[in-house]
PDB file of C-alpha atoms and ligand atoms in Angstrom:
ATOM      1  CA  MET A   1      24.348   7.698 -21.219  1.00 77.00           C
ATOM      2  CA  LYS A   2      22.494   7.873 -23.694  1.00 87.00           C
ATOM      3  CA  PRO A   3      19.156   9.807 -23.235  1.00 96.00           C
ATOM      4  CA  TYR A   4      16.003   7.326 -23.611  1.00 98.00           C
ATOM      5  CA  THR A   5      12.387   7.675 -24.572  1.00 98.00           C
ATOM      6  CA  LEU A   6       9.335   5.989 -22.866  1.00 98.00           C
ATOM      7  CA  ILE A   7       6.574   4.902 -24.455  1.00 98.00           C
ATOM      8  CA  VAL A   8       3.648   3.454 -22.892  1.00 98.00           C
ATOM      9  CA  ALA A   9       0.034   3.457 -23.159  1.00 98.00           C
ATOM     10  CA  ALA A  10      -1.995   4.554 -20.293  1.00 98.00           C
ATOM     11  CA  THR A  11      -5.343   5.325 -18.489  1.00 98.00           C
ATOM     12  CA  LYS A  12      -5.935   9.024 -16.890  1.00 97.00           C
ATOM     13  CA  THR A  13      -5.251   6.958 -13.492  1.00 97.00           C
ATOM     14  CA  TYR A  14      -2.303   5.522 -15.251  1.00 97.00           C
ATOM     15  CA  GLY A  15      -3.517   2.129 -15.608  1.00 98.00           C
ATOM     16  CA  ILE A  16      -1.275   0.476 -18.265  1.00 98.00           C
ATOM     17  CA  GLY A  17      -1.867  -3.517 -17.330  1.00 98.00           C
ATOM     18  CA  ILE A  18      -4.340  -6.194 -16.450  1.00 97.00           C
ATOM     19  CA  ASN A  19      -3.351  -9.777 -15.908  1.00 97.00           C
ATOM     20  CA  GLY A  20       0.403  -9.847 -17.365  1.00 96.00           C
ATOM     21  CA  GLY A  21      -1.295  -7.854 -21.012  1.00 96.00           C
ATOM     22  CA  LEU A  22      -2.395  -5.276 -21.521  1.00 96.00           C
ATOM     23  CA  PRO A  23      -5.967  -4.019 -20.619  1.00 97.00           C
ATOM     24  CA  TRP A  24      -7.528  -2.658 -24.433  1.00 97.00           C
ATOM     25  CA  ARG A  25      -6.489  -3.246 -28.188  1.00 95.00           C
ATOM     26  CA  LEU A  26      -5.944  -0.073 -30.207  1.00 97.00           C
ATOM     27  CA  PRO A  27      -4.712  -1.173 -33.515  1.00 97.00           C
ATOM     28  CA  LYS A  28      -3.760   2.491 -34.568  1.00 98.00           C
ATOM     29  CA  ASP A  29      -1.551   2.451 -31.257  1.00 98.00           C
ATOM     30  CA  MET A  30       0.479  -0.120 -32.030  1.00 97.00           C
ATOM     31  CA  ALA A  31       1.225   0.399 -35.673  1.00 98.00           C
ATOM     32  CA  PHE A  32       2.308   3.981 -33.892  1.00 98.00           C
ATOM     33  CA  PHE A  33       4.232   2.096 -31.818  1.00 98.00           C
ATOM     34  CA  LYS A  34       6.072   0.061 -34.082  1.00 98.00           C
ATOM     35  CA  HIS A  35       6.776   2.902 -36.413  1.00 98.00           C
ATOM     36  CA  VAL A  36       7.973   5.345 -33.550  1.00 98.00           C
ATOM     37  CA  THR A  37      10.311   2.276 -31.559  1.00 98.00           C
ATOM     38  CA  THR A  38      11.593   1.398 -35.660  1.00 98.00           C
ATOM     39  CA  LEU A  39      12.558   5.028 -37.015  1.00 98.00           C
ATOM     40  CA  ILE A  40      15.807   5.879 -37.244  1.00 98.00           C
ATOM     41  CA  PRO A  41      15.126   9.513 -37.782  1.00 96.00           C
ATOM     42  CA  LYS A  42      16.369  11.403 -41.243  1.00 96.00           C
ATOM     43  CA  THR A  43      19.337  13.357 -39.443  1.00 96.00           C
ATOM     44  CA  SER A  44      20.856   9.786 -38.244  1.00 96.00           C
ATOM     45  CA  PRO A  45      22.951   7.018 -40.510  1.00 96.00           C
ATOM     46  CA  GLN A  46      20.053   4.541 -41.721  1.00 95.00           C
ATOM     47  CA  HIS A  47      22.122   1.696 -41.093  1.00 96.00           C
ATOM     48  CA  LEU A  48      21.315   2.284 -37.215  1.00 98.00           C
ATOM     49  CA  GLN A  49      18.888   0.432 -35.407  1.00 98.00           C
ATOM     50  CA  ASN A  50      16.664   1.255 -32.509  1.00 98.00           C
ATOM     51  CA  VAL A  51      17.252  -0.326 -28.861  1.00 98.00           C
ATOM     52  CA  VAL A  52      13.808  -1.591 -27.094  1.00 98.00           C
ATOM     53  CA  ILE A  53      14.169  -1.937 -23.219  1.00 98.00           C
ATOM     54  CA  MET A  54      11.676  -4.458 -21.566  1.00 98.00           C
ATOM     55  CA  GLY A  55      11.147  -6.303 -18.275  1.00 98.00           C
ATOM     56  CA  ARG A  56      10.797  -9.653 -18.567  1.00 98.00           C
ATOM     57  CA  VAL A  57       7.233  -9.586 -17.789  1.00 98.00           C
ATOM     58  CA  THR A  58       6.635  -7.113 -20.735  1.00 98.00           C
ATOM     59  CA  TRP A  59       9.221  -9.582 -22.708  1.00 98.00           C
ATOM     60  CA  GLU A  60       6.473 -12.716 -21.704  1.00 97.00           C
ATOM     61  CA  SER A  61       3.379 -10.737 -22.787  1.00 97.00           C
ATOM     62  CA  ILE A  62       4.501 -10.526 -26.373  1.00 96.00           C
ATOM     63  CA  PRO A  63       3.197 -13.291 -28.554  1.00 95.00           C
ATOM     64  CA  ALA A  64       6.003 -15.658 -29.091  1.00 94.00           C
ATOM     65  CA  LYS A  65       5.802 -15.007 -32.775  1.00 94.00           C
ATOM     66  CA  PHE A  66       6.699 -11.423 -32.440  1.00 95.00           C
ATOM     67  CA  ARG A  67       9.420 -11.372 -30.602  1.00 97.00           C
ATOM     68  CA  PRO A  68      11.775 -10.021 -30.784  1.00 98.00           C
ATOM     69  CA  LEU A  69      10.229  -7.140 -32.093  1.00 98.00           C
ATOM     70  CA  GLU A  70      11.946  -7.131 -35.134  1.00 98.00           C
ATOM     71  CA  GLY A  71      14.043  -4.834 -36.685  1.00 97.00           C
ATOM     72  CA  ARG A  72      15.074  -3.936 -33.327  1.00 98.00           C
ATOM     73  CA  PHE A  73      17.742  -4.672 -31.040  1.00 98.00           C
ATOM     74  CA  ASN A  74      15.552  -6.043 -27.702  1.00 98.00           C
ATOM     75  CA  ILE A  75      16.899  -5.748 -24.791  1.00 98.00           C
ATOM     76  CA  VAL A  76      15.384  -7.375 -21.539  1.00 98.00           C
ATOM     77  CA  ILE A  77      15.930  -7.059 -18.057  1.00 98.00           C
ATOM     78  CA  SER A  78      15.575  -9.801 -15.528  1.00 98.00           C
ATOM     79  CA  ARG A  79      17.200 -10.936 -11.720  1.00 98.00           C
ATOM     80  CA  ASN A  80      17.954 -13.927 -13.256  1.00 98.00           C
ATOM     81  CA  LEU A  81      20.761 -14.065 -15.905  1.00 98.00           C
ATOM     82  CA  ASP A  82      19.701 -18.158 -16.141  1.00 98.00           C
ATOM     83  CA  TYR A  83      16.246 -16.777 -17.873  1.00 98.00           C
ATOM     84  CA  ASP A  84      15.843 -18.835 -21.230  1.00 97.00           C
ATOM     85  CA  LEU A  85      15.232 -16.421 -23.793  1.00 98.00           C
ATOM     86  CA  GLN A  86      14.759 -19.399 -25.890  1.00 96.00           C
ATOM     87  CA  GLY A  87      17.088 -18.200 -28.738  1.00 95.00           C
ATOM     88  CA  ALA A  88      15.490 -15.086 -29.797  1.00 97.00           C
ATOM     89  CA  PRO A  89      18.077 -13.398 -31.818  1.00 97.00           C
ATOM     90  CA  ASN A  90      19.045  -9.772 -31.871  1.00 97.00           C
ATOM     91  CA  THR A  91      18.111 -10.152 -27.946  1.00 98.00           C
ATOM     92  CA  ILE A  92      20.035 -10.078 -25.022  1.00 98.00           C
ATOM     93  CA  LEU A  93      19.373 -10.243 -21.150  1.00 98.00           C
ATOM     94  CA  VAL A  94      20.568  -8.194 -18.356  1.00 98.00           C
ATOM     95  CA  ASP A  95      19.992  -7.653 -14.684  1.00 98.00           C
ATOM     96  CA  SER A  96      20.035  -3.628 -14.723  1.00 98.00           C
ATOM     97  CA  LEU A  97      18.839  -0.293 -16.448  1.00 97.00           C
ATOM     98  CA  GLU A  98      22.087   0.790 -15.874  1.00 96.00           C
ATOM     99  CA  LYS A  99      23.869  -2.610 -17.702  1.00 97.00           C
ATOM    100  CA  ALA A 100      20.866  -2.369 -20.733  1.00 98.00           C
ATOM    101  CA  VAL A 101      21.460   1.266 -21.407  1.00 97.00           C
ATOM    102  CA  ALA A 102      25.564   0.802 -21.127  1.00 96.00           C
ATOM    103  CA  LEU A 103      24.907  -1.735 -23.862  1.00 97.00           C
ATOM    104  CA  VAL A 104      23.579   1.205 -26.265  1.00 97.00           C
ATOM    105  CA  ASP A 105      26.908   1.344 -28.983  1.00 96.00           C
ATOM    106  CA  PRO A 106      26.291   4.720 -30.784  1.00 95.00           C
ATOM    107  CA  GLU A 107      28.092   2.926 -33.738  1.00 96.00           C
ATOM    108  CA  ARG A 108      25.334   0.290 -34.319  1.00 97.00           C
ATOM    109  CA  HIS A 109      22.093   1.503 -32.225  1.00 97.00           C
ATOM    110  CA  GLY A 110      19.688   4.667 -32.876  1.00 97.00           C
ATOM    111  CA  ARG A 111      17.011   5.716 -30.187  1.00 98.00           C
ATOM    112  CA  VAL A 112      16.618   3.796 -26.984  1.00 98.00           C
ATOM    113  CA  PHE A 113      12.816   2.913 -25.779  1.00 98.00           C
ATOM    114  CA  VAL A 114      11.892   1.482 -22.560  1.00 98.00           C
ATOM    115  CA  ILE A 115       8.766   0.013 -23.489  1.00 98.00           C
ATOM    116  CA  GLY A 116       7.677  -1.115 -19.816  1.00 96.00           C
ATOM    117  CA  GLY A 117       6.060  -2.491 -17.856  1.00 96.00           C
ATOM    118  CA  ALA A 118       5.363  -0.841 -14.424  1.00 98.00           C
ATOM    119  CA  HIS A 119       8.600  -2.071 -12.645  1.00 97.00           C
ATOM    120  CA  MET A 120      11.109  -0.821 -15.942  1.00 98.00           C
ATOM    121  CA  TYR A 121       8.808   2.675 -16.328  1.00 98.00           C
ATOM    122  CA  GLN A 122       9.729   3.414 -12.229  1.00 98.00           C
ATOM    123  CA  LEU A 123      12.980   3.023 -12.609  1.00 97.00           C
ATOM    124  CA  ALA A 124      13.708   4.408 -15.761  1.00 97.00           C
ATOM    125  CA  MET A 125      11.480   7.848 -14.960  1.00 96.00           C
ATOM    126  CA  ALA A 126      13.795   8.366 -12.031  1.00 94.00           C
ATOM    127  CA  GLU A 127      16.445   8.895 -14.103  1.00 94.00           C
ATOM    128  CA  THR A 128      17.367  12.367 -15.870  1.00 95.00           C
ATOM    129  CA  HIS A 129      18.573  10.411 -18.913  1.00 96.00           C
ATOM    130  CA  CYS A 130      14.887   9.707 -19.506  1.00 97.00           C
ATOM    131  CA  SER A 131      14.435  12.550 -21.755  1.00 98.00           C
ATOM    132  CA  HIS A 132      11.227  12.274 -23.530  1.00 98.00           C
ATOM    133  CA  ILE A 133       7.995  10.482 -22.671  1.00 98.00           C
ATOM    134  CA  LEU A 134       5.567   8.723 -25.433  1.00 98.00           C
ATOM    135  CA  LEU A 135       1.966   8.720 -23.601  1.00 98.00           C
ATOM    136  CA  THR A 136      -0.980   7.295 -25.427  1.00 98.00           C
ATOM    137  CA  SER A 137      -3.625   8.488 -23.033  1.00 98.00           C
ATOM    138  CA  ILE A 138      -6.493   6.373 -22.776  1.00 98.00           C
ATOM    139  CA  ASP A 139      -9.935   7.178 -21.539  1.00 97.00           C
ATOM    140  CA  SER A 140     -11.225   4.503 -20.288  1.00 94.00           C
ATOM    141  CA  ASP A 141     -12.286   3.300 -17.101  1.00 93.00           C
ATOM    142  CA  VAL A 142     -11.013  -0.278 -17.625  1.00 95.00           C
ATOM    143  CA  GLU A 143      -9.919  -2.359 -15.080  1.00 97.00           C
ATOM    144  CA  CYS A 144      -6.060  -2.611 -14.586  1.00 98.00           C
ATOM    145  CA  ASP A 145      -3.886  -4.008 -11.881  1.00 98.00           C
ATOM    146  CA  THR A 146      -0.560  -2.132 -12.912  1.00 98.00           C
ATOM    147  CA  PHE A 147       0.399   1.412 -13.085  1.00 98.00           C
ATOM    148  CA  PHE A 148       2.982   3.924 -14.793  1.00 98.00           C
ATOM    149  CA  PRO A 149       4.247   6.259 -12.575  1.00 97.00           C
ATOM    150  CA  ALA A 150       2.557   9.642 -12.337  1.00 96.00           C
ATOM    151  CA  ILE A 151       4.524  12.300 -14.543  1.00 96.00           C
ATOM    152  CA  ASN A 152       5.900  14.797 -12.777  1.00 94.00           C
ATOM    153  CA  ASP A 153       5.503  18.450 -14.228  1.00 93.00           C
ATOM    154  CA  THR A 154       7.879  20.274 -12.708  1.00 95.00           C
ATOM    155  CA  ASP A 155      10.264  17.650 -14.486  1.00 96.00           C
ATOM    156  CA  PHE A 156       8.485  16.978 -17.754  1.00 97.00           C
ATOM    157  CA  ARG A 157       6.464  19.359 -20.090  1.00 98.00           C
ATOM    158  CA  VAL A 158       4.069  18.479 -22.533  1.00 98.00           C
ATOM    159  CA  ALA A 159       4.936  19.212 -26.148  1.00 98.00           C
ATOM    160  CA  THR A 160       3.144  20.717 -28.908  1.00 98.00           C
ATOM    161  CA  HIS A 161       1.683  18.527 -31.581  1.00 98.00           C
ATOM    162  CA  GLN A 162       4.222  20.152 -34.078  1.00 98.00           C
ATOM    163  CA  GLU A 163       6.910  18.751 -31.714  1.00 98.00           C
ATOM    164  CA  LEU A 164       5.064  15.455 -31.408  1.00 98.00           C
ATOM    165  CA  GLU A 165       5.390  15.432 -35.078  1.00 98.00           C
ATOM    166  CA  ALA A 166       9.116  16.481 -36.005  1.00 98.00           C
ATOM    167  CA  TYR A 167      10.289  13.530 -33.278  1.00 98.00           C
ATOM    168  CA  VAL A 168       8.105  10.994 -34.776  1.00 98.00           C
ATOM    169  CA  GLU A 169       8.581  12.491 -38.247  1.00 98.00           C
ATOM    170  CA  GLN A 170       5.167  11.311 -39.493  1.00 97.00           C
ATOM    171  CA  VAL A 171       1.709  12.952 -39.031  1.00 98.00           C
ATOM    172  CA  VAL A 172      -0.309  12.358 -36.157  1.00 98.00           C
ATOM    173  CA  PRO A 173      -4.009  12.531 -35.622  1.00 97.00           C
ATOM    174  CA  GLN A 174      -4.293  15.087 -33.353  1.00 98.00           C
ATOM    175  CA  GLY A 175      -6.726  14.998 -30.604  1.00 97.00           C
ATOM    176  CA  VAL A 176      -8.788  12.966 -29.064  1.00 98.00           C
ATOM    177  CA  GLN A 177      -9.213   9.333 -31.320  1.00 97.00           C
ATOM    178  CA  LEU A 178     -12.317   6.777 -31.242  1.00 97.00           C
ATOM    179  CA  HIS A 179     -11.839   2.693 -31.358  1.00 97.00           C
ATOM    180  CA  LYS A 180     -14.969   1.826 -31.096  1.00 95.00           C
ATOM    181  CA  ASP A 181     -15.844   2.897 -27.238  1.00 91.00           C
ATOM    182  CA  ILE A 182     -12.192   3.722 -26.090  1.00 96.00           C
ATOM    183  CA  GLY A 183     -10.881   7.523 -26.737  1.00 97.00           C
ATOM    184  CA  TYR A 184      -7.176   7.873 -27.006  1.00 98.00           C
ATOM    185  CA  GLU A 185      -5.052  10.636 -27.593  1.00 98.00           C
ATOM    186  CA  PHE A 186      -1.204  10.761 -28.791  1.00 98.00           C
ATOM    187  CA  LEU A 187       1.017  12.679 -26.512  1.00 98.00           C
ATOM    188  CA  LEU A 188       4.581  13.458 -25.745  1.00 98.00           C
ATOM    189  CA  TYR A 189       6.280  14.861 -22.521  1.00 98.00           C
ATOM    190  CA  ILE A 190       9.830  16.735 -23.029  1.00 98.00           C
ATOM    191  CA  ARG A 191      12.103  16.704 -19.927  1.00 97.00           C
ATOM    192  CA  GLN A 192      12.717  20.347 -19.031  1.00 95.00           C
TER     193      GLN A 192
HETATM  194  N1  NAP B 201       0.011  -0.006 -21.632  1.00 50.03           N
HETATM  195  C1  NAP B 201       1.550  -0.171 -21.765  1.00 50.03           C
HETATM  196  O1  NAP B 201       2.258   0.608 -22.649  1.00 50.03           O
HETATM  197  C2  NAP B 201       2.433  -1.410 -21.843  1.00 50.03           C
HETATM  198  C3  NAP B 201       3.501  -1.206 -22.049  1.00 50.03           C
HETATM  199  C4  NAP B 201       4.256  -2.664 -21.254  1.00 50.03           C
HETATM  200  C5  NAP B 201       3.740  -3.317 -20.622  1.00 50.03           C
HETATM  201  N2  NAP B 201       2.278  -3.422 -19.840  1.00 50.03           N
HETATM  202  C6  NAP B 201       2.163  -4.021 -19.128  1.00 50.03           C
HETATM  203  O2  NAP B 201       2.959  -4.250 -18.150  1.00 50.03           O
HETATM  204  C7  NAP B 201       2.543  -5.258 -17.022  1.00 50.03           C
HETATM  205  C8  NAP B 201       3.554  -5.490 -16.962  1.00 50.03           C
HETATM  206  O3  NAP B 201       4.400  -4.743 -16.281  1.00 50.03           O
HETATM  207  P1  NAP B 201       5.221  -5.475 -14.748  1.00 50.03           P
HETATM  208  O4  NAP B 201       5.517  -3.943 -13.923  1.00 50.03           O
HETATM  209  O5  NAP B 201       4.666  -7.011 -13.827  1.00 50.03           O
HETATM  210  O6  NAP B 201       6.603  -6.228 -15.372  1.00 50.03           O
HETATM  211  P2  NAP B 201       8.121  -5.775 -16.230  1.00 50.03           P
HETATM  212  O7  NAP B 201       8.380  -4.175 -15.706  1.00 50.03           O
HETATM  213  O8  NAP B 201       7.673  -5.946 -18.143  1.00 50.03           O
HETATM  214  O9  NAP B 201       8.823  -6.679 -15.589  1.00 50.03           O
HETATM  215  C9  NAP B 201       9.320  -6.944 -14.427  1.00 50.03           C
HETATM  216  C10 NAP B 201      10.498  -8.151 -14.498  1.00 50.03           C
HETATM  217  O10 NAP B 201      11.535  -7.119 -14.397  1.00 50.03           O
HETATM  218  C11 NAP B 201      12.371  -7.737 -13.334  1.00 50.03           C
HETATM  219  N3  NAP B 201      12.855  -6.911 -12.643  1.00 50.03           N
HETATM  220  C12 NAP B 201      11.945  -5.808 -12.010  1.00 50.03           C
HETATM  221  N4  NAP B 201      12.431  -4.817 -11.333  1.00 50.03           N
HETATM  222  C13 NAP B 201      14.294  -5.082 -11.555  1.00 50.03           C
HETATM  223  C14 NAP B 201      15.510  -4.540 -11.231  1.00 50.03           C
HETATM  224  N5  NAP B 201      15.436  -3.351 -10.256  1.00 50.03           N
HETATM  225  N6  NAP B 201      16.563  -5.200 -11.475  1.00 50.03           N
HETATM  226  C15 NAP B 201      16.468  -6.139 -12.333  1.00 50.03           C
HETATM  227  N7  NAP B 201      15.263  -6.772 -12.810  1.00 50.03           N
HETATM  228  C16 NAP B 201      14.046  -5.993 -12.077  1.00 50.03           C
HETATM  229  C17 NAP B 201      12.017  -8.556 -12.619  1.00 50.03           C
HETATM  230  O11 NAP B 201      12.108  -9.862 -13.776  1.00 50.03           O
HETATM  231  P3  NAP B 201      12.669 -11.426 -13.072  1.00 50.03           P
HETATM  232  O12 NAP B 201      11.062 -11.470 -11.962  1.00 50.03           O
HETATM  233  O13 NAP B 201      12.561 -12.301 -14.069  1.00 50.03           O
HETATM  234  O14 NAP B 201      13.802 -11.219 -11.955  1.00 50.03           O
HETATM  235  C18 NAP B 201      10.815  -8.364 -12.895  1.00 50.03           C
HETATM  236  O15 NAP B 201       9.751  -9.217 -12.543  1.00 50.03           O
HETATM  237  C19 NAP B 201       1.620  -6.343 -17.950  1.00 50.03           C
HETATM  238  O16 NAP B 201       0.074  -6.435 -17.400  1.00 50.03           O
HETATM  239  C20 NAP B 201       1.898  -5.335 -19.547  1.00 50.03           C
HETATM  240  O17 NAP B 201       1.208  -6.068 -20.389  1.00 50.03           O
HETATM  241  C21 NAP B 201       1.727  -2.188 -20.353  1.00 50.03           C
END
């Protein structure tokens, strides 16, 4: 099975969502998400397209005009295989994470990202195929009702900033950044 990366923005207490949406609006984090999930590494054939795997609730949280996420193969997970994707192109529905990952075709697909939500992160982090976690660590006590699983530091180590920049193939601001009154920091964890 191909390794995959979790990409998430979470508070220090691992809050990630509220009322089916995001608790914050961080334009630079959204731009980072788009860059990273779209990027085909220089060493890979450039005709490949990355895969984004998400739970049905996260799919519905994306405004209709922005889904499917463009330039990426979208896989939505639901127990209901009759769920209506409303004809979304370049998007497929499956009923398990295993089936989603099994759809990855090395001839067509580059990196694989699990993009949420809490249910998908929980399932995905438990598997050794989860090789990287890109965490935007958010310094805010905003209310959340949905949480990322705690990152176990015997399974994952924090990468250096150089490793993060090498992974995403771009300069990344180092340390805590500020957007209005919210501090945030881009971090990479690597399975050890
Ligand atoms: N901060 C971030 O980086 C970030 C990223 C993504 C999402 N979020 C937030 O997270 C929240 C959504 O997370 P969530 O945990 O509620 O939902 P989710 O993980 O996006 O989707 C949950 C759905 O996935 C399906 N599912 C769950 N377990 C399954 C299994 N074992 N087999 C097959 N299907 C399964 C079910 O769909 P059915 O009910 O259709 O069967 C379930 O309702 C939202 O607030 C969203 O904004 C935050």
